[in-house]
Amino acid sequence: MADDHGDTAGSKAAGKDVAQHSAPAYDAGTAVVASEEVPNPGFPPYRPRVTDLDPKVDKQQERRVSALFFVSIIGSVLAVAAYIVFPIIPGDMDSVRNNTLFLGLGITLGLLGIGIGAVHWSKALMEGHDLVEQRHSTRGSEETRAKALEVFTLGNKESGFGRRTMLRNTLIGALVVTPLPAIVLFRDLAPADDPVKLLKHTFWEPGMRLTRDPSGTPIKASDLTLGSAFQVIPDGINDSEHRIEEKAKAAVLLVRLKPEELEISEGRENWSYDGIVAYSKICTHVGCPVALYEQQTHHLLCPCHQSQFDIKREAAVIFGPAKRPLPQLPISVDSEGYLIATSDFMEPIGPSFWERQL
Amino acid sequence: MTTTQTPDAQSKSRGQRFTSAAANYIDERTSISGLVKEVGRKIFPDHWSFMLGEVALYSFIVILLSGTFLTFFFQASMVEVHYDGSYAPLKGIEMSAAMASTLDISFDIRGGLLMRQVHHWAALLFVASIGLHMLRVYFTGAFRKPREINWFIGFVLFILAMAEGFTGYSLPDDLLSGNGLRIIDGMVKGIPVIGTWISYLLFGGEFPGVDIVSRLYILHIMLLPAIIIAALGVHMLLLVINKHTQFAGPGHTNDNVVGSPVMPGFAAKAGGFFFIVFGVITLIASTFSINPVWVYGPYDPSLFQQVLNLTGTSDSPTAPCDLFRPGGRPNGSVSPGRSTSLRRW
Amino acid sequence: MATSAARASRNSRAVGRRHPLATVALLLVALVGTGGAYALFTSSATAETSASAEALVEEGGKLFAANCATCHGLDLEGTTQGPTLIGVGAAATDFQVGTGRMPLAISGPQAEKKPVQFTEEQILALSVFVAAQGPGPAIPADMYLTGKGYDVSNGAELFRINCAMCHNVAGAGGALTEGKFAPSLADVTPKHAYEAMLTGPQNMPVFNDTNLSPEEKADIITYLKYLDETPSVGGFTLGSLGPVSEGLFIWIFGLGAIVAITVWLTAKSN
Ligand code: HEM
Ligand code: FES
C-alpha cells in the first residue's frame, strides 16, 4: 500500500473495489491506448510530504491540529460567555451591536477551529496517496436489462394491461380527471368578488378631498408653491376597512407647475387647477410607486426599472419599460378652496392586465 | 468497520470492543456494511472547483439551522399591530405582526439579529454558489451524457433556491418585501387570460391583502425545503452512480477516477469544510449588516426608495456615471427621451 | 424696509447664539419675509443695531457683486448662466453658499457640495443681502434644529414618505436622471437640511411649511440625527445600498473567500 501509483493509463487492475489499500498493479509502459494522440504519461511518482519523512514534523502537525480543536472549544465557550456578558438592553442599540458581534465571533471561532483543524489533519497527516477507481458505464449490463425486460413482460401478461385496452384507457381517463376537484378547491383562496371590476375603480369619488399622506389633512390650492410635491391620499382612506389595498390603487402625487408649462390635451382642460396636477403614483409597468420627482425638469422617475414620465406632457413615458402614461386624476377646488377630485381615474391605474381595455 | 464479531474480542481495548459491538448491532439490523463497503472508499477527485456544489449544500444546512431558530419567534401574520418594541423610530407605527416580530427578533432577542443575518447571508451564498457551480459544470461539459438528468435536477434546485429566497425576502413584510411582491403581482397580472385571476387568488383578494405572508410562509418553511431536500437526495444519488468527472492529467483516463477515498481523507476534508463554510457565514453575519428592515419601515404601497445608487453614494465630484459621459450638460437642459443614469452604463 | 426691520431686533441681540449678528439677521430676514411686522417695534429701535445690519447688507452686496453677479446679474434678475434670485430668500442663499454648492465651479448636471468658499459672516451677509432684495423663505429658527424633543418616529415616517424615494431610506443618497443625484444626508447640518426642505434646491421638490410644518421638519431632522448617531446594529453597512451591495458583496468577497479556501483545501500538502 505504501507504493505509489505508477500504473498506466487504462490499467484495469485496480478493479471495482478500491476499499483495499493495495496499489493497482501495472504493466509499465505497455498499455498505451492507441486512440490517444499524446500518450498518457501515467501517474507522476508520489512526492512524500514532510510529515511522511520527518516524525518530528508529524508530531508538530499533530499538536497544531489539536491546538486548533482547542481554539474551537475556547470559541464556543466564549460565545456562551458573550451571550451572558453582552445582554440586550431594551432600546440600547450599542448593546444589540455588541451582542450580535461577540456572540457571532465566538461561534465563528468555534466553527473555524474544527473546520480548519479537520482539513489540516486530512491534508497533512492522513494517508496522502491518490487512489484510482475504475468507472463503469452507467448503463445496466445486458443480462440485467434482459431480466428487467422480462419483469415488465410478465407484469403486462399477468395484468393484461396491454390487452384489456378498455380497462387501461378508462383508468388513464379516471386518473386524468381526479385532480379536477383540487382546482375547484382553490377558488375560495380569494373572496367572491370579480377582480376585474375591483381593478377598474379606486377609492376616489367626485368631490372627495385630496389629503396629505399620512395625516389625512386636506390641502388648499394655495398650499402648493411652484416646485411643491405633495404625497396625497383620498380623504377618509385611513378609516376605510381595506386601507392598504385602497392605498395601493389610490396613491397620488400632486405637483404645481406654471400653468403655461403644461401641455394639455383635448378633453383634459378641466383636469388641472391653476398649474396643479395630480397623477397616479402606481407605475404602469409593474406597479411600483413612482415618486422621484425632479422639480426643474418635471420628470418623474420610477425607482424599480427606471421608467421616466414627463409631467409637462401628461406623464408621457420618455424612458424605460412602462408603456402607458400615468393616469391623471381630474381635480378642482371646492367652495372652501380645498382641492378635490372631480371623478375617479378615467382608466384603470397600474400595470396592464388581460381584461383591461386600451 | 468490523461487521462480524471477531473471535479475539478479549484481546482488544475497551474502546475497540465497544465500537465493534455497536457496528455489529447496527449491521445486524440494517445490513449497512454493504453500503459502507460500496461507498466507504469511493474516490473523489481533488480539484477546488468540485467543491462548489458542496458550498451550496453546506449553506443550505446552515439555512435550515438558522431558519428553524427564526421560526420559533417569527409570526407569519399580517394582522395590523402598533409596534411597541425597542427601536425608537418605529414606536407607535402601524405594521403587520410579521414585521413587528422581525423587529423583535432583531432588537429584543439575544442572538436574534445574528441568526437573521446568518440566515440571510447563507441564503445569498446558497444562490451564488449554485450559480458558480452551474458555471463550472457548464464550462467543463459535465452536463453531457450520462449526466443530463442531474444537470436538469440541478437546474430545478437553482430555481427552487431562488423561490426560497424570494418567499423568505417577502416574509418580514417591510418596504422591500412589499415592493418585491408588488412587482410579482404586476408580472402575474401580465399573464394572458388568467393573470388577473391568479393574482387575485394568490393574494386572497386585492393586492396586498392580508394572506400573502402566511401563504408564502408555508411554502418557505415546509413545501419548498421538502422539495429541495428530495431533489438534493436524487442529485447526490446520481452523483454517486455516475461518479465525478475529472480534469485531464497524468494518469487520468476516461475510464478511471483519481483522487482520495471518502474514508477517511475526503470525509475529514468535506466535514471540516462544512464547519469552515458555516464559520465564514457566521463571521460575515456578525460583522456585516444585511436587510436592516427597521430602516426600510413597514410596507406601504405608496412608498419605495431608489435602489440604484450609481451616482449618489458620495459627494465626490466624479460620480461613476460621469466617467461615461463626455460632456456635462448644464442644469435643467434635459431633452425628453434621454436615458437615465442606468443606460449610461 | 431692511433698516426698520433691523431696528426691531434690538432686544434679541443679547441672546444670539452663533454669531453676534445671527439673531439680528434672522429677525431681519424673518421680518422681510413676513413683511410689516416691523411696525410693532420701530419705536424701540436704536441706531447701533440698525447701523450694523445696514453694514451687513452692504457687505453682502459687495460680496454678491464680486462673486455671484456674473451669473445671477447685478440686480439679481438672472442671466443665461443662472436663474433670478429675487424672492429665493435667505434660506436658499444660506443653503447654496453654506454647503459650498455656490459659487458654481463648473456647470454639470447639478451643483455639488464642495468646500465652503466664504466665512460664516460672509454667508450671513450674502443671505441678508439677497433677502433684502425680495422676500423669500428665511433662515430657520434654532428651536427647530436641535434634533431633540421632537417625534422621531413621526420624523422617520415622514422621511420615508417624502424623502426616502430619492435619498434612500437610510439617507445614503441615490441616482436621478441624466447624472443628477440625491446626495447622501449623512452629517448634513440640521440648518442645511431644514433649508433644503424649505427651498427645494435644484431638482429637489419644495416642502414649504404648508406641506411639512416646521414641527414636522424638526421631526425629520430629529430622525436624521438619530441615523447619524446610532451605530449600525448589524455591522458594516456596505453603504446602506440595500440588496444591490449585499449581493455584490457575497459574490465578490463571500464567494471569493470560499473559493480561496477550496483551493487551499484541495491543494496537495507538502
Ligand atoms: C434554501 C432555502 C432558504 C432560503 C434561500 C431562505 C431565504 C430567506 C430569506 C432571504 C429570508 C429573509 C430574511 C430576513 O432578512 O429577515 C428568510 C426569512 C425566513 N426564513 Fe428562510 N430561507 C430558506 C429556508 C428556510 C427554512 C428551511 C426555514 C425554516 C425551517 C426558514 C425560515 C425562515 C423564517 C422563519 C424567516 C422569517 C424570519 C425573519 O424575517 O426574520 N427559511 N429566508
Ligand atoms: S415598475 Fe416602474 S419601471 Fe418597472
PDB file of C-alpha atoms in Angstrom, chain A residues 46-51 91-94 96-98 100 115-116 119-120 123-124 128 130 212-215 222-231 247 253 281 291-299 301 303 306 308, chain C residues 83 109 154 157-158 161-163 165-167 174-178 180-181 198-212 216 226 229-236 261 263-270:
ATOM      1  CA  TYR A  46       4.333  10.179  -5.215  1.00  0.00           C
ATOM      2  CA  ARG A  47       6.029  13.157  -3.679  1.00  0.00           C
ATOM      3  CA  PRO A  48       6.284  12.453   0.021  1.00  0.00           C
ATOM      4  CA  ARG A  49       5.225  15.191   2.416  1.00  0.00           C
ATOM      5  CA  VAL A  50       7.453  16.439   5.188  1.00  0.00           C
ATOM      6  CA  THR A  51       5.177  14.703   7.601  1.00  0.00           C
ATOM      7  CA  GLY A  91     -33.641  50.447  23.355  1.00  0.00           C
ATOM      8  CA  ASP A  92     -29.847  50.498  23.534  1.00  0.00           C
ATOM      9  CA  MET A  93     -28.626  49.890  20.011  1.00  0.00           C
ATOM     10  CA  ASP A  94     -24.992  49.548  21.103  1.00  0.00           C
ATOM     11  CA  VAL A  96     -27.609  44.905  20.214  1.00  0.00           C
ATOM     12  CA  ARG A  97     -24.463  45.523  18.178  1.00  0.00           C
ATOM     13  CA  ASN A  98     -22.195  44.049  20.844  1.00  0.00           C
ATOM     14  CA  THR A 100     -24.522  40.264  17.716  1.00  0.00           C
ATOM     15  CA  GLY A 115     -13.100  23.110  10.254  1.00  0.00           C
ATOM     16  CA  ILE A 116      -9.526  24.190   9.720  1.00  0.00           C
ATOM     17  CA  VAL A 119      -8.915  19.805   6.968  1.00  0.00           C
ATOM     18  CA  HIS A 120      -5.360  20.229   8.153  1.00  0.00           C
ATOM     19  CA  LYS A 123      -4.099  17.156   4.351  1.00  0.00           C
ATOM     20  CA  ALA A 124      -1.007  16.807   6.476  1.00  0.00           C
ATOM     21  CA  GLY A 128      -1.860  11.133   1.122  1.00  0.00           C
ATOM     22  CA  ASP A 130      -4.074   9.356  -4.742  1.00  0.00           C
ATOM     23  CA  ARG A 212     -51.746  64.640   2.906  1.00  0.00           C
ATOM     24  CA  ASP A 213     -50.143  61.258   3.435  1.00  0.00           C
ATOM     25  CA  PRO A 214     -50.110  60.114   6.237  1.00  0.00           C
ATOM     26  CA  SER A 215     -52.011  62.692   8.296  1.00  0.00           C
ATOM     27  CA  SER A 222     -52.796  77.897  -2.112  1.00  0.00           C
ATOM     28  CA  ASP A 223     -50.699  75.449  -0.065  1.00  0.00           C
ATOM     29  CA  LEU A 224     -48.749  74.477  -3.161  1.00  0.00           C
ATOM     30  CA  THR A 225     -45.934  76.683  -4.333  1.00  0.00           C
ATOM     31  CA  LEU A 226     -44.175  76.210  -7.631  1.00  0.00           C
ATOM     32  CA  GLY A 227     -41.970  73.165  -7.318  1.00  0.00           C
ATOM     33  CA  SER A 228     -44.003  71.646  -4.481  1.00  0.00           C
ATOM     34  CA  ALA A 229     -44.631  67.911  -4.433  1.00  0.00           C
ATOM     35  CA  PHE A 230     -47.336  66.527  -2.147  1.00  0.00           C
ATOM     36  CA  GLN A 231     -47.832  62.836  -1.445  1.00  0.00           C
ATOM     37  CA  LYS A 247     -53.987  52.996  -0.916  1.00  0.00           C
ATOM     38  CA  LEU A 253     -48.629  62.682  -6.465  1.00  0.00           C
ATOM     39  CA  LYS A 281     -48.246  57.079  -8.242  1.00  0.00           C
ATOM     40  CA  ALA A 291     -42.389  59.330  -6.673  1.00  0.00           C
ATOM     41  CA  LEU A 292     -38.954  60.605  -7.623  1.00  0.00           C
ATOM     42  CA  TYR A 293     -39.988  63.988  -8.878  1.00  0.00           C
ATOM     43  CA  GLU A 294     -37.447  66.390 -10.338  1.00  0.00           C
ATOM     44  CA  GLN A 295     -38.978  69.780  -9.893  1.00  0.00           C
ATOM     45  CA  GLN A 296     -36.917  71.550 -12.537  1.00  0.00           C
ATOM     46  CA  THR A 297     -37.159  69.021 -15.354  1.00  0.00           C
ATOM     47  CA  HIS A 298     -40.665  67.935 -14.271  1.00  0.00           C
ATOM     48  CA  HIS A 299     -39.626  64.369 -14.817  1.00  0.00           C
ATOM     49  CA  LEU A 301     -38.745  58.577 -12.169  1.00  0.00           C
ATOM     50  CA  PRO A 303     -37.234  53.533  -8.797  1.00  0.00           C
ATOM     51  CA  GLN A 306     -36.180  53.481 -14.257  1.00  0.00           C
ATOM     52  CA  GLN A 308     -39.484  58.160 -16.695  1.00  0.00           C
TER      53      GLN A 308
ATOM     54  CA  PRO C  83     -31.616  81.958 -12.503  1.00  0.00           C
ATOM     55  CA  PRO C 109     -25.732  68.019 -14.199  1.00  0.00           C
ATOM     56  CA  ASN C 154     -43.161  60.650  13.048  1.00  0.00           C
ATOM     57  CA  GLU C 157     -42.405  58.086   8.706  1.00  0.00           C
ATOM     58  CA  LEU C 158     -42.418  61.494   7.031  1.00  0.00           C
ATOM     59  CA  ILE C 161     -42.978  59.251   2.586  1.00  0.00           C
ATOM     60  CA  ASN C 162     -41.358  62.414   1.322  1.00  0.00           C
ATOM     61  CA  CYS C 163     -37.622  61.892   1.099  1.00  0.00           C
ATOM     62  CA  MET C 165     -37.562  57.604  -2.595  1.00  0.00           C
ATOM     63  CA  CYS C 166     -34.694  59.798  -3.715  1.00  0.00           C
ATOM     64  CA  HIS C 167     -32.320  59.928  -0.759  1.00  0.00           C
ATOM     65  CA  GLY C 174     -29.443  57.748  -4.830  1.00  0.00           C
ATOM     66  CA  ALA C 175     -29.309  58.311  -8.565  1.00  0.00           C
ATOM     67  CA  LEU C 176     -31.705  60.511 -10.501  1.00  0.00           C
ATOM     68  CA  THR C 177     -31.772  61.027 -14.250  1.00  0.00           C
ATOM     69  CA  GLU C 178     -29.050  62.364 -16.522  1.00  0.00           C
ATOM     70  CA  LYS C 180     -28.172  64.063 -11.348  1.00  0.00           C
ATOM     71  CA  PHE C 181     -28.478  62.535  -7.931  1.00  0.00           C
ATOM     72  CA  LEU C 198     -37.942  74.698   2.669  1.00  0.00           C
ATOM     73  CA  THR C 199     -36.462  75.872  -0.595  1.00  0.00           C
ATOM     74  CA  GLY C 200     -36.151  72.761  -2.767  1.00  0.00           C
ATOM     75  CA  PRO C 201     -32.661  73.324  -4.165  1.00  0.00           C
ATOM     76  CA  GLN C 202     -32.167  72.371  -7.807  1.00  0.00           C
ATOM     77  CA  ASN C 203     -34.331  69.357  -8.652  1.00  0.00           C
ATOM     78  CA  MET C 204     -35.440  68.612  -5.131  1.00  0.00           C
ATOM     79  CA  PRO C 205     -39.125  69.443  -4.687  1.00  0.00           C
ATOM     80  CA  VAL C 206     -40.124  72.247  -2.339  1.00  0.00           C
ATOM     81  CA  PHE C 207     -41.570  71.224   1.020  1.00  0.00           C
ATOM     82  CA  ASN C 208     -42.982  74.521   2.161  1.00  0.00           C
ATOM     83  CA  ASP C 209     -44.495  74.968   5.595  1.00  0.00           C
ATOM     84  CA  THR C 210     -47.961  74.055   4.378  1.00  0.00           C
ATOM     85  CA  ASN C 211     -46.697  70.707   3.206  1.00  0.00           C
ATOM     86  CA  LEU C 212     -44.387  69.893   6.101  1.00  0.00           C
ATOM     87  CA  GLU C 216     -42.690  68.159  11.049  1.00  0.00           C
ATOM     88  CA  TYR C 226     -30.867  59.578  15.064  1.00  0.00           C
ATOM     89  CA  GLU C 229     -25.758  58.984  15.922  1.00  0.00           C
ATOM     90  CA  THR C 230     -26.982  55.425  16.111  1.00  0.00           C
ATOM     91  CA  PRO C 231     -24.464  52.719  15.300  1.00  0.00           C
ATOM     92  CA  SER C 232     -25.431  50.230  12.637  1.00  0.00           C
ATOM     93  CA  VAL C 233     -26.599  47.369  14.826  1.00  0.00           C
ATOM     94  CA  GLY C 234     -25.944  44.732  12.184  1.00  0.00           C
ATOM     95  CA  GLY C 235     -22.326  45.706  11.493  1.00  0.00           C
ATOM     96  CA  PHE C 236     -20.765  47.358   8.463  1.00  0.00           C
ATOM     97  CA  ILE C 261     -10.452  28.139   0.884  1.00  0.00           C
ATOM     98  CA  VAL C 263      -8.123  25.973  -3.399  1.00  0.00           C
ATOM     99  CA  TRP C 264      -6.219  25.532  -0.159  1.00  0.00           C
ATOM    100  CA  LEU C 265      -8.375  22.557   0.710  1.00  0.00           C
ATOM    101  CA  THR C 266      -7.671  20.641  -2.472  1.00  0.00           C
ATOM    102  CA  ALA C 267      -4.031  21.621  -2.902  1.00  0.00           C
ATOM    103  CA  LYS C 268      -1.542  18.874  -2.114  1.00  0.00           C
ATOM    104  CA  SER C 269       0.114  19.373   1.188  1.00  0.00           C
ATOM    105  CA  ASN C 270       3.904  19.305   1.215  1.00  0.00           C
TER     106      ASN C 270
END
